[in-house]
Short mmCIF file of C-alpha atoms and ligand atoms in Angstrom, two decimals:
data_model
loop_
_atom_site.label_atom_id
_atom_site.label_comp_id
_atom_site.label_asym_id
_atom_site.label_seq_id
_atom_site.Cartn_x
_atom_site.Cartn_y
_atom_site.Cartn_z
CA MET A 1 -8.48 32.08 -4.14
CA LYS A 2 -5.45 29.89 -4.79
CA LEU A 3 -5.38 26.38 -3.42
CA ILE A 4 -2.35 25.23 -1.44
CA SER A 5 -1.83 21.48 -1.03
CA ILE A 6 0.23 20.22 1.89
CA VAL A 7 1.75 16.80 1.17
CA VAL A 8 2.63 14.75 4.25
CA PRO A 9 4.09 11.23 3.95
CA ALA A 10 3.68 9.19 7.12
CA TYR A 11 5.20 5.88 8.09
CA ASN A 12 4.43 4.72 11.62
CA GLU A 13 3.64 8.20 12.88
CA GLU A 14 0.48 7.56 14.90
CA ALA A 15 1.77 9.73 17.74
CA ASN A 16 2.33 12.72 15.47
CA ILE A 17 -0.57 12.87 13.01
CA MET A 18 -3.04 14.72 15.23
CA SER A 19 -0.64 17.39 16.48
CA MET A 20 0.75 17.79 12.97
CA TYR A 21 -2.75 18.47 11.66
CA GLU A 22 -3.54 20.95 14.43
CA LYS A 23 -0.32 22.88 13.93
CA LEU A 24 -0.84 22.98 10.19
CA VAL A 25 -4.37 24.28 10.45
CA GLN A 26 -3.30 26.90 12.97
CA GLU A 27 -0.86 28.30 10.42
CA LEU A 28 -3.04 27.86 7.36
CA HIS A 29 -5.94 29.70 8.95
CA LEU A 30 -3.81 32.83 9.15
CA LEU A 31 -3.28 32.87 5.40
CA PRO A 32 -5.67 34.01 2.66
CA TYR A 33 -5.62 30.71 0.80
CA ARG A 34 -7.76 27.65 0.40
CA TYR A 35 -5.91 24.55 1.47
CA GLU A 36 -6.01 20.77 1.43
CA ILE A 37 -3.85 18.49 3.51
CA MET A 38 -2.84 15.25 1.83
CA PHE A 39 -1.63 12.51 4.16
CA ILE A 40 -0.01 9.50 2.56
CA ASN A 41 0.06 6.44 4.75
CA ASP A 42 3.14 4.58 3.56
CA GLY A 43 2.18 1.08 4.71
CA SER A 44 2.42 1.86 8.43
CA SER A 45 2.11 -1.05 10.83
CA ASP A 46 0.76 1.08 13.68
CA GLY A 47 -2.39 3.18 13.99
CA THR A 48 -1.33 5.89 11.53
CA LEU A 49 -4.08 5.09 9.03
CA GLN A 50 -6.75 5.10 11.74
CA GLU A 51 -5.60 8.53 12.89
CA ILE A 52 -5.73 9.85 9.35
CA LEU A 53 -9.18 8.36 8.71
CA LYS A 54 -10.47 9.97 11.91
CA LEU A 55 -9.26 13.35 10.67
CA ALA A 56 -10.66 12.86 7.18
CA GLU A 57 -14.06 12.01 8.59
CA ARG A 58 -14.19 15.27 10.55
CA HIS A 59 -12.52 17.66 8.13
CA PRO A 60 -13.27 17.87 4.42
CA ASP A 61 -9.90 19.54 3.80
CA VAL A 62 -8.09 16.33 4.79
CA LYS A 63 -7.29 14.04 1.87
CA TYR A 64 -5.51 10.74 2.18
CA ILE A 65 -3.91 7.98 0.21
CA SER A 66 -3.05 4.70 1.84
CA LEU A 67 -0.48 2.62 -0.01
CA THR A 68 -0.66 -1.17 -0.08
CA ARG A 69 2.69 -1.51 1.69
CA ASN A 70 5.74 0.54 2.63
CA PHE A 71 7.11 1.97 -0.61
CA GLY A 72 9.46 4.53 0.93
CA LYS A 73 9.14 8.26 1.43
CA GLU A 74 9.96 9.23 -2.14
CA SER A 75 7.20 7.06 -3.58
CA ALA A 76 4.76 8.24 -0.92
CA ILE A 77 5.40 11.87 -1.87
CA LEU A 78 5.03 10.99 -5.55
CA ALA A 79 1.68 9.34 -4.86
CA GLY A 80 0.59 12.50 -3.07
CA LEU A 81 1.71 14.76 -5.92
CA HIS A 82 -0.42 12.77 -8.36
CA ARG A 83 -3.58 13.40 -6.41
CA ILE A 84 -3.42 16.97 -5.19
CA GLN A 85 -5.29 19.75 -6.93
CA GLY A 86 -3.33 22.73 -5.58
CA ASP A 87 -1.74 25.62 -7.43
CA ALA A 88 1.26 24.87 -5.25
CA ALA A 89 2.33 21.97 -3.06
CA ILE A 90 4.27 22.10 0.19
CA LEU A 91 6.06 18.87 1.10
CA MET A 92 6.47 18.27 4.82
CA ASP A 93 7.47 15.46 7.18
CA SER A 94 4.84 14.32 9.63
CA ASP A 95 7.13 14.40 12.67
CA LEU A 96 7.02 18.20 13.06
CA GLN A 97 10.67 18.50 12.08
CA HIS A 98 9.53 20.83 9.35
CA PRO A 99 8.09 23.80 11.27
CA PRO A 100 4.64 24.78 9.95
CA GLU A 101 5.46 28.37 10.95
CA LEU A 102 7.49 28.57 7.74
CA ILE A 103 4.52 27.97 5.46
CA GLY A 104 3.84 31.71 5.23
CA GLN A 105 7.39 32.41 4.06
CA LEU A 106 7.25 29.56 1.55
CA ILE A 107 4.06 30.93 0.04
CA GLU A 108 5.56 34.41 -0.05
CA GLY A 109 8.32 33.07 -2.28
CA PHE A 110 5.69 31.43 -4.47
CA GLU A 111 3.84 34.75 -4.82
CA GLU A 112 7.12 36.40 -5.80
CA GLY A 113 7.06 34.03 -8.75
CA PHE A 114 9.52 31.32 -7.73
CA HIS A 115 8.69 27.79 -8.84
CA GLN A 116 10.56 26.13 -6.00
CA VAL A 117 10.91 27.60 -2.55
CA VAL A 118 13.25 25.51 -0.44
CA ALA A 119 13.47 25.55 3.34
CA LYS A 120 17.10 24.84 4.10
CA ARG A 121 17.92 23.56 7.54
CA SER A 122 20.99 24.17 9.63
CA ARG A 123 22.73 21.24 11.24
CA THR A 124 22.43 22.31 14.86
CA GLY A 125 21.64 19.34 17.09
CA ASP A 126 23.14 16.79 14.72
CA SER A 127 26.20 14.99 16.01
CA LYS A 128 29.53 16.50 14.90
CA PHE A 129 30.43 13.24 13.22
CA ARG A 130 27.24 13.19 11.17
CA SER A 131 27.59 16.81 10.08
CA PHE A 132 31.17 16.15 9.06
CA LEU A 133 30.19 13.06 7.07
CA SER A 134 27.40 14.91 5.27
CA SER A 135 29.44 17.91 4.30
CA PHE A 136 32.21 15.59 3.09
CA TYR A 137 29.65 13.60 1.12
CA TYR A 138 28.15 16.67 -0.54
CA LYS A 139 31.62 17.82 -1.61
CA ILE A 140 32.23 14.48 -3.33
CA VAL A 141 28.80 14.25 -4.91
CA ASN A 142 28.99 17.74 -6.30
CA ALA A 143 32.42 17.02 -7.70
CA VAL A 144 31.30 13.91 -9.57
CA THR A 145 27.70 14.61 -10.60
CA ASP A 146 26.22 17.02 -13.09
CA VAL A 147 23.35 18.29 -10.93
CA ASP A 148 23.67 20.49 -7.85
CA PHE A 149 23.04 18.97 -4.43
CA VAL A 150 23.07 21.28 -1.44
CA ASP A 151 23.55 20.13 2.14
CA GLY A 152 20.46 20.79 4.25
CA GLU A 153 18.09 21.16 1.32
CA GLY A 154 15.70 18.29 1.75
CA ASP A 155 12.13 17.59 0.85
CA PHE A 156 10.76 20.52 2.84
CA ARG A 157 9.84 22.80 -0.02
CA LEU A 158 7.11 24.43 -1.99
CA LEU A 159 6.58 23.44 -5.61
CA SER A 160 4.51 25.47 -8.05
CA ARG A 161 2.03 23.67 -10.29
CA LYS A 162 4.58 23.85 -13.08
CA ALA A 163 7.23 22.23 -10.87
CA ILE A 164 4.78 19.55 -9.71
CA ASN A 165 3.88 18.69 -13.27
CA SER A 166 7.54 18.55 -14.20
CA ILE A 167 8.28 16.14 -11.37
CA LEU A 168 5.30 14.00 -12.39
CA GLN A 169 6.74 13.68 -15.88
CA LEU A 170 9.84 11.92 -14.58
CA SER A 171 8.77 8.33 -14.50
CA GLU A 172 11.97 6.63 -13.35
CA SER A 173 11.62 4.13 -10.58
CA ASN A 174 14.92 4.85 -8.80
CA ARG A 175 13.80 8.16 -7.43
CA PHE A 176 16.49 10.23 -5.81
CA SER A 177 14.28 13.23 -5.19
CA LYS A 178 17.02 15.72 -4.28
CA GLY A 179 18.47 15.13 -7.70
CA LEU A 180 15.10 15.31 -9.42
CA TYR A 181 14.27 18.70 -7.91
CA SER A 182 17.57 20.00 -9.13
CA TRP A 183 17.24 18.32 -12.53
CA ILE A 184 13.92 19.96 -13.45
CA GLY A 185 15.52 23.38 -13.07
CA LEU A 186 13.06 26.31 -12.74
CA SER A 187 13.57 29.33 -10.51
CA LYS A 188 14.40 28.64 -6.87
CA LYS A 189 14.40 30.62 -3.67
CA ILE A 190 15.99 29.46 -0.42
CA ILE A 191 14.89 30.29 3.09
CA SER A 192 16.69 29.01 6.19
CA TYR A 193 15.53 27.53 9.44
CA GLU A 194 17.02 26.03 12.56
CA ASN A 195 17.13 22.25 12.76
CA VAL A 196 14.35 20.81 14.95
CA GLN A 197 14.35 17.43 16.68
CA ARG A 198 11.56 15.00 15.82
CA ALA A 199 8.45 15.30 18.05
CA LYS A 200 7.59 11.66 18.77
CA GLY A 201 8.45 8.24 17.41
CA THR A 202 11.80 7.35 15.88
CA SER A 203 13.64 8.19 12.68
CA LYS A 204 13.40 5.57 9.94
CA TRP A 205 16.98 6.12 8.90
CA SER A 206 19.65 3.72 10.06
CA PHE A 207 23.33 4.28 9.37
CA TRP A 208 23.26 1.82 6.48
CA SER A 209 20.14 3.24 4.88
CA LEU A 210 21.93 6.58 4.85
CA VAL A 211 24.98 5.03 3.20
CA ASN A 212 22.79 3.38 0.58
CA TYR A 213 20.94 6.62 0.00
CA GLY A 214 24.30 8.27 -0.53
CA ILE A 215 25.30 5.71 -3.15
CA ASP A 216 21.94 6.25 -4.89
CA GLY A 217 22.72 9.93 -5.09
CA ILE A 218 25.97 9.32 -6.91
CA ILE A 219 24.78 6.55 -9.23
CA SER A 220 21.38 7.99 -10.18
CA PHE A 221 22.68 11.10 -11.76
CA ASN A 222 25.66 10.30 -13.87
CA LEU A 223 27.83 7.78 -15.60
CA LYS A 224 31.12 9.06 -14.22
CA PRO A 225 31.75 6.14 -11.85
CA LEU A 226 31.83 3.89 -14.91
CA ARG A 227 34.46 6.15 -16.38
CA VAL A 228 36.49 6.00 -13.17
CA CYS A 229 36.58 2.20 -13.58
CA PHE A 230 37.71 2.64 -17.14
CA TYR A 231 40.57 4.99 -16.25
CA THR A 232 41.66 2.94 -13.26
CA GLY A 233 41.75 -0.11 -15.51
CA PHE A 234 44.02 1.72 -17.89
CA LEU A 235 46.29 2.97 -15.13
CA VAL A 236 46.66 -0.50 -13.67
CA LEU A 237 47.29 -1.99 -17.09
CA PHE A 238 49.99 0.60 -17.72
CA LEU A 239 51.65 -0.05 -14.36
CA SER A 240 51.62 -3.80 -14.98
CA LEU A 241 53.21 -3.33 -18.39
CA VAL A 242 55.99 -1.26 -16.83
CA TYR A 243 56.46 -3.90 -14.17
CA ILE A 244 56.54 -6.69 -16.75
CA GLY A 245 59.05 -4.75 -18.83
CA VAL A 246 61.35 -4.11 -15.90
CA THR A 247 61.18 -7.70 -14.67
CA PHE A 248 61.77 -9.08 -18.16
CA TYR A 249 64.80 -6.86 -18.56
CA GLU A 250 66.18 -8.11 -15.27
CA ILE A 251 65.61 -11.72 -16.30
CA LEU A 252 67.49 -11.10 -19.55
CA LYS A 253 70.35 -9.53 -17.68
CA GLU A 254 70.63 -11.76 -14.65
CA GLY A 255 68.62 -14.88 -15.41
CA VAL A 256 65.65 -16.13 -13.35
CA GLY A 257 66.22 -15.28 -9.71
CA ALA A 258 64.27 -16.32 -6.65
CA PRO A 259 60.62 -17.01 -7.52
CA GLY A 260 58.73 -13.80 -6.74
CA TYR A 261 55.91 -15.06 -4.62
CA PHE A 262 55.35 -11.68 -2.97
CA THR A 263 55.07 -9.69 -6.18
CA THR A 264 52.80 -12.26 -7.80
CA ILE A 265 50.36 -12.37 -4.97
CA THR A 266 50.39 -8.57 -4.68
CA ALA A 267 49.55 -8.17 -8.32
CA ILE A 268 46.75 -10.73 -8.14
CA LEU A 269 45.18 -9.17 -5.07
CA PHE A 270 45.50 -5.65 -6.41
CA LEU A 271 43.98 -6.47 -9.76
CA GLY A 272 41.32 -8.62 -8.14
CA GLY A 273 40.29 -5.70 -5.96
CA ILE A 274 40.06 -3.28 -8.84
CA GLN A 275 38.10 -5.75 -10.91
CA LEU A 276 35.62 -6.40 -8.14
CA ILE A 277 35.05 -2.71 -7.54
CA SER A 278 34.54 -2.12 -11.24
CA LEU A 279 32.16 -5.05 -11.49
CA GLY A 280 30.27 -3.69 -8.52
CA VAL A 281 29.86 -0.29 -10.11
CA ILE A 282 28.75 -1.83 -13.40
CA GLY A 283 26.41 -4.09 -11.45
CA GLU A 284 24.78 -1.06 -9.82
CA TYR A 285 23.97 0.36 -13.21
CA VAL A 286 22.80 -2.94 -14.65
CA GLY A 287 20.56 -3.44 -11.63
CA ARG A 288 19.01 -0.05 -12.21
CA ILE A 289 18.45 -0.80 -15.88
CA TYR A 290 16.79 -4.05 -14.82
CA ASN A 291 14.50 -2.20 -12.43
CA GLU A 292 13.57 0.40 -15.00
CA THR A 293 12.83 -2.14 -17.73
CA LYS A 294 10.25 -3.83 -15.53
CA ARG A 295 8.28 -0.60 -15.68
CA ARG A 296 6.56 -1.27 -12.44
CA PRO A 297 4.59 1.58 -10.89
CA ASN A 298 6.32 3.42 -8.04
CA PHE A 299 3.49 2.70 -5.66
CA LEU A 300 0.12 0.97 -5.39
CA ILE A 301 -2.84 2.62 -3.75
CA ASP A 302 -5.02 0.68 -1.37
CA ILE A 303 -7.63 3.27 -0.41
CA SER A 304 -7.94 7.03 -0.97
CA ASN A 305 -10.51 9.82 -0.88
CA ALA A 306 -8.78 11.87 -3.59
CA ASP A 307 -8.77 11.68 -7.37
CA ASP A 308 -5.92 12.17 -9.81
CA TYR A 309 -5.10 15.77 -10.67
CA ASP A 310 -7.61 17.24 -13.08
CA GLU A 311 -6.04 19.70 -15.57
CA SER A 312 -9.29 21.50 -16.40
N1 UDP B 401 8.54 8.21 5.80
C1 UDP B 401 7.73 7.56 4.87
N2 UDP B 401 8.11 6.31 4.44
C2 UDP B 401 9.24 5.69 4.87
C3 UDP B 401 10.07 6.39 5.79
C4 UDP B 401 9.70 7.64 6.22
O1 UDP B 401 6.71 8.07 4.46
O2 UDP B 401 9.51 4.57 4.44
C5 UDP B 401 8.15 9.55 6.28
C6 UDP B 401 8.11 9.70 7.78
O3 UDP B 401 6.87 9.32 8.31
C7 UDP B 401 8.37 11.18 7.96
C8 UDP B 401 9.31 11.51 6.81
O4 UDP B 401 9.12 10.47 5.84
O5 UDP B 401 7.20 11.94 7.82
C9 UDP B 401 10.75 11.61 7.24
O6 UDP B 401 11.12 10.42 7.92
P1 UDP B 401 12.09 10.43 9.17
O7 UDP B 401 11.62 11.44 10.18
O8 UDP B 401 12.21 9.02 9.62
O9 UDP B 401 13.44 10.91 8.50
P2 UDP B 401 14.49 11.96 9.12
O10 UDP B 401 13.71 13.18 9.54
O11 UDP B 401 15.13 11.27 10.27
O12 UDP B 401 15.42 12.24 7.97
MG1 MG B 402 12.24 13.24 10.81
#
């Protein structure tokens, strides 16, 4: 019988762990598969770890990894992927926003031979403003990057063993998982579901963390922003040359007129702005290079009851 691994990152989710487990088991029992449920405690400061340990004590199908501190969801999932033994993995949030009822459909897609089965959510319940911002963002990102990002396709997905191993091969430390899933390619099936509100606790996303995540998405997957700087530089240089030419011609014709304070200051501010933006973009890339060269691991494990994946 095939083994299905459920990977659940949890950061301060003490109120959700138990009900998440119960719901999962309810669904998994209906299916003709062996299963393991891998909880990753991402440095929670509440009782999340205790809840997970309680479960693991009672149920041998519960595996856990507890990280030494909060490394972020992407790293938590990566840690989980390293230590599951399944023929397929299903990645799910611990706040019940990813309905366990869909597990059957995800596995169906897997049995049809798809390497990635993605549960795509609608945006019902999100504020109009947020939906507008996201769809606008995805338009821009897809225009400037080389990989495909789709609105509503998040981490809730099934990965075949081949897809898991492909993801594990990507060792970069700036992990923008949406991009990574798209980058590895492989066949993909999409199923849809209605957006669900989180069960208990609060979302870990603030407005600014979303903005930063958005910037990550653009920078992680291409060098085009650098090229935009390059072209803008050229355009500005060209415009200044025209301006200099015209002014010089006027000086030749009419002599030096009133000192052009306005034009000077405009030019300085304009160029200054462009230069700062360009420096910022270059800085983003340099910062990433710096991070990658340190070759630090993406996460550190404190305690766990699971071993690394065993090929044999
Ligand atoms: N999460 C995590 N580490 C973090 C932040 C979040 O493991 O640093 C987990 C969290 O416990 C949840 C999932 O990632 O299971 C999604 O988080 P959240 O519900 O806050 O995000 P949202 O659903 O609002 O996008
Ligand atoms: Mg959530």
